[in-house]
C-alpha cells in the first residue's frame, strides 16, 4: 500500500542524506474485546477516532501516519532522532489513554502499546527498521500494555 512505498522512499532518502529516521508502531490494546463487547461499529469508531486524534493534534508536519493491518498504526518520522520520537510516542500514548472514546453513552477504555525504532547504519532494508519497531511494540504488549518501548 501507500505506507510501504512511503517507507521505502523515506528510508532511501535518510540513508543517502545520513539523516535520522524514526518509526513508531502502535497497537491498540485489547481491541478484540471492544469488538466482542460492543460490536464492530464500536471498533470502527475507535479506529477512526484514534486516527483523527493523531492526525489532528499529535503529529508534526512531514510525519507520515498510516494504518497498518487491523489495529496497528505506524508513524514515519523523517529527520527525527530516537529520543524525540520516543517523546512524541509517549505524548500520543498518554493522550489516547486520557481521551474520551464515547460509544453509545459508554466511555470505552482505549490504550495503546507502542514500539519505537530508529534507522541504524547496518540496516540495509526498510523492513529491518519496521521489524525493530514492531518487536519493540511487542515488548510493550508483553510488559502489560499501555507503554512505549524501544529495543
PDB file of C-alpha atoms in Angstrom:
ATOM      1  CA  UNK A   1       0.000   0.000   0.000  1.00  0.00           C
ATOM      2  CA  UNK A   2       0.876   3.700   0.207  1.00  0.00           C
ATOM      3  CA  UNK A   3       2.626   3.187   3.535  1.00  0.00           C
ATOM      4  CA  UNK A   4       5.123   0.646   2.187  1.00  0.00           C
ATOM      5  CA  UNK A   5       6.161   2.776  -0.780  1.00  0.00           C
ATOM      6  CA  UNK A   6       6.442   5.780   1.523  1.00  0.00           C
ATOM      7  CA  UNK A   7       8.634   3.765   3.921  1.00  0.00           C
ATOM      8  CA  UNK A   8      10.854   2.744   1.004  1.00  0.00           C
ATOM      9  CA  UNK A   9      11.138   6.343  -0.168  1.00  0.00           C
ATOM     10  CA  UNK A  10      11.961   7.958   3.198  1.00  0.00           C
ATOM     11  CA  UNK A  11      14.286   5.074   4.082  1.00  0.00           C
ATOM     12  CA  UNK A  12      16.335   5.672   0.904  1.00  0.00           C
ATOM     13  CA  UNK A  13      16.389   9.436   1.488  1.00  0.00           C
ATOM     14  CA  UNK A  14      17.540   9.066   5.080  1.00  0.00           C
ATOM     15  CA  UNK A  15      20.250   6.595   4.028  1.00  0.00           C
ATOM     16  CA  UNK A  16      21.564   8.869   1.274  1.00  0.00           C
ATOM     17  CA  UNK A  17      21.494  12.054   3.311  1.00  0.00           C
ATOM     18  CA  UNK A  18      22.596  10.300   6.518  1.00  0.00           C
ATOM     19  CA  UNK A  19      19.768  11.962   8.444  1.00  0.00           C
ATOM     20  CA  UNK A  20      17.760  10.378  11.253  1.00  0.00           C
ATOM     21  CA  UNK A  21      14.583   8.458  10.567  1.00  0.00           C
ATOM     22  CA  UNK A  22      12.394   7.030  13.293  1.00  0.00           C
ATOM     23  CA  UNK A  23       9.438   4.715  13.036  1.00  0.00           C
ATOM     24  CA  UNK A  24       6.687   4.326  15.619  1.00  0.00           C
ATOM     25  CA  UNK A  25       4.361   1.314  15.697  1.00  0.00           C
ATOM     26  CA  UNK A  26       1.100   1.490  17.704  1.00  0.00           C
ATOM     27  CA  UNK A  27      -1.103  -1.422  18.562  1.00  0.00           C
ATOM     28  CA  UNK A  28      -4.458  -0.765  20.239  1.00  0.00           C
ATOM     29  CA  UNK A  29      -4.692  -2.845  23.414  1.00  0.00           C
ATOM     30  CA  UNK A  30      -7.498  -5.379  23.910  1.00  0.00           C
ATOM     31  CA  UNK A  31      -9.116  -4.226  20.706  1.00  0.00           C
ATOM     32  CA  UNK A  32     -10.820  -7.578  20.171  1.00  0.00           C
ATOM     33  CA  UNK A  33     -12.624  -7.052  23.485  1.00  0.00           C
ATOM     34  CA  UNK A  34     -14.154  -3.782  22.233  1.00  0.00           C
ATOM     35  CA  UNK A  35     -15.446  -5.588  19.123  1.00  0.00           C
ATOM     36  CA  UNK A  36     -16.705  -8.572  21.129  1.00  0.00           C
ATOM     37  CA  UNK A  37     -18.398  -6.463  23.800  1.00  0.00           C
ATOM     38  CA  UNK A  38     -19.846  -3.573  21.784  1.00  0.00           C
ATOM     39  CA  UNK A  39     -19.795  -4.878  18.201  1.00  0.00           C
ATOM     40  CA  UNK A  40     -17.789  -3.975  15.109  1.00  0.00           C
ATOM     41  CA  UNK A  41     -19.289  -0.485  14.687  1.00  0.00           C
ATOM     42  CA  UNK A  42     -17.764   0.398  18.079  1.00  0.00           C
ATOM     43  CA  UNK A  43     -14.433  -1.000  16.941  1.00  0.00           C
ATOM     44  CA  UNK A  44     -14.610   1.030  13.738  1.00  0.00           C
ATOM     45  CA  UNK A  45     -15.418   4.138  15.750  1.00  0.00           C
ATOM     46  CA  UNK A  46     -12.345   3.560  17.962  1.00  0.00           C
ATOM     47  CA  UNK A  47     -10.072   3.152  14.922  1.00  0.00           C
ATOM     48  CA  UNK A  48     -11.444   6.300  13.263  1.00  0.00           C
ATOM     49  CA  UNK A  49     -11.297   8.362  16.435  1.00  0.00           C
ATOM     50  CA  UNK A  50      -7.748   7.183  17.210  1.00  0.00           C
ATOM     51  CA  UNK A  51      -6.697   8.186  13.672  1.00  0.00           C
ATOM     52  CA  UNK A  52      -8.425  11.548  13.923  1.00  0.00           C
ATOM     53  CA  UNK A  53      -6.775  12.270  17.263  1.00  0.00           C
ATOM     54  CA  UNK A  54      -3.317  11.537  15.929  1.00  0.00           C
ATOM     55  CA  UNK A  55      -3.760  13.284  12.588  1.00  0.00           C
ATOM     56  CA  UNK A  56      -5.245  16.454  14.011  1.00  0.00           C
ATOM     57  CA  UNK A  57      -3.281  17.003  17.186  1.00  0.00           C
ATOM     58  CA  UNK A  58      -0.285  14.822  17.582  1.00  0.00           C
ATOM     59  CA  UNK A  59       1.973  14.591  14.572  1.00  0.00           C
ATOM     60  CA  UNK A  60       4.407  17.059  13.091  1.00  0.00           C
ATOM     61  CA  UNK A  61       4.282  18.411   9.580  1.00  0.00           C
ATOM     62  CA  UNK A  62       6.232  15.980   7.420  1.00  0.00           C
ATOM     63  CA  UNK A  63       5.443  12.917   9.512  1.00  0.00           C
ATOM     64  CA  UNK A  64       3.528  10.166   7.762  1.00  0.00           C
ATOM     65  CA  UNK A  65       0.756   8.363   9.642  1.00  0.00           C
ATOM     66  CA  UNK A  66      -0.954   5.223   8.344  1.00  0.00           C
ATOM     67  CA  UNK A  67      -2.990   2.248   9.431  1.00  0.00           C
ATOM     68  CA  UNK A  68      -1.077  -0.987   9.052  1.00  0.00           C
ATOM     69  CA  UNK A  69      -3.180  -4.083   9.490  1.00  0.00           C
ATOM     70  CA  UNK A  70      -6.142  -4.486  11.844  1.00  0.00           C
ATOM     71  CA  UNK A  71      -5.471  -2.321  14.876  1.00  0.00           C
ATOM     72  CA  UNK A  72      -1.865  -1.467  14.103  1.00  0.00           C
ATOM     73  CA  UNK A  73      -0.751   2.004  13.063  1.00  0.00           C
ATOM     74  CA  UNK A  74       2.602   3.472  12.091  1.00  0.00           C
ATOM     75  CA  UNK A  75       4.179   6.897  12.039  1.00  0.00           C
ATOM     76  CA  UNK A  76       7.231   7.551   9.897  1.00  0.00           C
ATOM     77  CA  UNK A  77       9.270  10.433  11.265  1.00  0.00           C
ATOM     78  CA  UNK A  78      11.929  11.705   8.859  1.00  0.00           C
ATOM     79  CA  UNK A  79      14.626  13.849  10.463  1.00  0.00           C
ATOM     80  CA  UNK A  80      13.597  12.708  13.918  1.00  0.00           C
ATOM     81  CA  UNK A  81      16.133  11.080  16.245  1.00  0.00           C
ATOM     82  CA  UNK A  82      15.094   8.281  18.586  1.00  0.00           C
ATOM     83  CA  UNK A  83      14.862  10.351  21.759  1.00  0.00           C
ATOM     84  CA  UNK A  84      12.427  12.821  20.209  1.00  0.00           C
ATOM     85  CA  UNK A  85      10.405  10.042  18.574  1.00  0.00           C
ATOM     86  CA  UNK A  86      10.041   8.386  21.987  1.00  0.00           C
ATOM     87  CA  UNK A  87       8.807  11.687  23.455  1.00  0.00           C
ATOM     88  CA  UNK A  88       6.210  12.042  20.679  1.00  0.00           C
ATOM     89  CA  UNK A  89       5.147   8.405  21.095  1.00  0.00           C
ATOM     90  CA  UNK A  90       4.764   8.877  24.844  1.00  0.00           C
ATOM     91  CA  UNK A  91       2.671  12.018  24.322  1.00  0.00           C
ATOM     92  CA  UNK A  92       0.390  10.111  21.944  1.00  0.00           C
ATOM     93  CA  UNK A  93       0.122   7.159  24.339  1.00  0.00           C
ATOM     94  CA  UNK A  94      -0.853   9.469  27.212  1.00  0.00           C
ATOM     95  CA  UNK A  95      -3.328  11.463  25.086  1.00  0.00           C
ATOM     96  CA  UNK A  96      -5.064   8.298  23.876  1.00  0.00           C
ATOM     97  CA  UNK A  97      -5.318   6.952  27.413  1.00  0.00           C
ATOM     98  CA  UNK A  98      -6.949  10.199  28.627  1.00  0.00           C
ATOM     99  CA  UNK A  99      -9.196  10.710  25.591  1.00  0.00           C
ATOM    100  CA  UNK A 100     -12.931  10.135  25.958  1.00  0.00           C
ATOM    101  CA  UNK A 101     -13.830   7.470  23.428  1.00  0.00           C
ATOM    102  CA  UNK A 102     -17.610   7.670  23.833  1.00  0.00           C
ATOM    103  CA  UNK A 103     -19.723   4.960  22.248  1.00  0.00           C
ATOM    104  CA  UNK A 104     -23.467   4.990  22.871  1.00  0.00           C
ATOM    105  CA  UNK A 105     -23.017   6.924  26.163  1.00  0.00           C
ATOM    106  CA  UNK A 106     -20.329   4.472  27.278  1.00  0.00           C
ATOM    107  CA  UNK A 107     -16.713   5.524  27.748  1.00  0.00           C
ATOM    108  CA  UNK A 108     -14.562   2.882  26.115  1.00  0.00           C
ATOM    109  CA  UNK A 109     -11.187   2.172  27.671  1.00  0.00           C
ATOM    110  CA  UNK A 110      -8.651   2.618  24.889  1.00  0.00           C
ATOM    111  CA  UNK A 111      -4.898   2.329  25.390  1.00  0.00           C
ATOM    112  CA  UNK A 112      -2.024   1.587  23.051  1.00  0.00           C
ATOM    113  CA  UNK A 113       1.195  -0.387  23.177  1.00  0.00           C
ATOM    114  CA  UNK A 114       3.922   1.413  21.301  1.00  0.00           C
ATOM    115  CA  UNK A 115       7.287   0.493  19.834  1.00  0.00           C
ATOM    116  CA  UNK A 116       9.875   2.968  18.546  1.00  0.00           C
ATOM    117  CA  UNK A 117      12.956   2.314  16.450  1.00  0.00           C
ATOM    118  CA  UNK A 118      15.395   4.456  14.546  1.00  0.00           C
ATOM    119  CA  UNK A 119      17.437   3.889  11.419  1.00  0.00           C
ATOM    120  CA  UNK A 120      20.800   2.332  12.149  1.00  0.00           C
ATOM    121  CA  UNK A 121      23.781   2.262   9.791  1.00  0.00           C
ATOM    122  CA  UNK A 122      23.701  -1.523   9.434  1.00  0.00           C
ATOM    123  CA  UNK A 123      20.025  -1.624   8.411  1.00  0.00           C
ATOM    124  CA  UNK A 124      20.019  -2.446   4.718  1.00  0.00           C
ATOM    125  CA  UNK A 125      16.269  -2.607   4.099  1.00  0.00           C
ATOM    126  CA  UNK A 126      13.215  -0.702   5.365  1.00  0.00           C
ATOM    127  CA  UNK A 127      11.815  -4.000   6.696  1.00  0.00           C
ATOM    128  CA  UNK A 128      14.582  -4.148   9.283  1.00  0.00           C
ATOM    129  CA  UNK A 129      13.542  -0.762  10.648  1.00  0.00           C
ATOM    130  CA  UNK A 130       9.895  -1.795  10.707  1.00  0.00           C
ATOM    131  CA  UNK A 131      10.694  -5.143  12.350  1.00  0.00           C
ATOM    132  CA  UNK A 132      12.633  -3.457  15.118  1.00  0.00           C
ATOM    133  CA  UNK A 133       9.775  -1.038  15.893  1.00  0.00           C
ATOM    134  CA  UNK A 134       7.314  -3.919  15.698  1.00  0.00           C
ATOM    135  CA  UNK A 135       9.384  -6.015  18.126  1.00  0.00           C
ATOM    136  CA  UNK A 136       9.570  -3.047  20.494  1.00  0.00           C
ATOM    137  CA  UNK A 137       5.774  -2.804  20.282  1.00  0.00           C
ATOM    138  CA  UNK A 138       5.576  -6.475  21.218  1.00  0.00           C
ATOM    139  CA  UNK A 139       7.798  -5.765  24.242  1.00  0.00           C
ATOM    140  CA  UNK A 140       5.237  -3.151  25.357  1.00  0.00           C
ATOM    141  CA  UNK A 141       2.452  -5.699  24.978  1.00  0.00           C
ATOM    142  CA  UNK A 142       4.290  -8.363  26.940  1.00  0.00           C
ATOM    143  CA  UNK A 143       5.118  -5.895  29.689  1.00  0.00           C
ATOM    144  CA  UNK A 144       1.396  -5.273  30.268  1.00  0.00           C
ATOM    145  CA  UNK A 145       0.246  -2.851  27.525  1.00  0.00           C
ATOM    146  CA  UNK A 146      -0.164   0.933  27.519  1.00  0.00           C
ATOM    147  CA  UNK A 147       3.518   1.803  27.350  1.00  0.00           C
ATOM    148  CA  UNK A 148       6.276   2.861  24.970  1.00  0.00           C
ATOM    149  CA  UNK A 149       9.294   0.620  24.385  1.00  0.00           C
ATOM    150  CA  UNK A 150      12.499   0.632  22.376  1.00  0.00           C
ATOM    151  CA  UNK A 151      14.896  -2.256  21.997  1.00  0.00           C
TER     152      UNK A 151
END
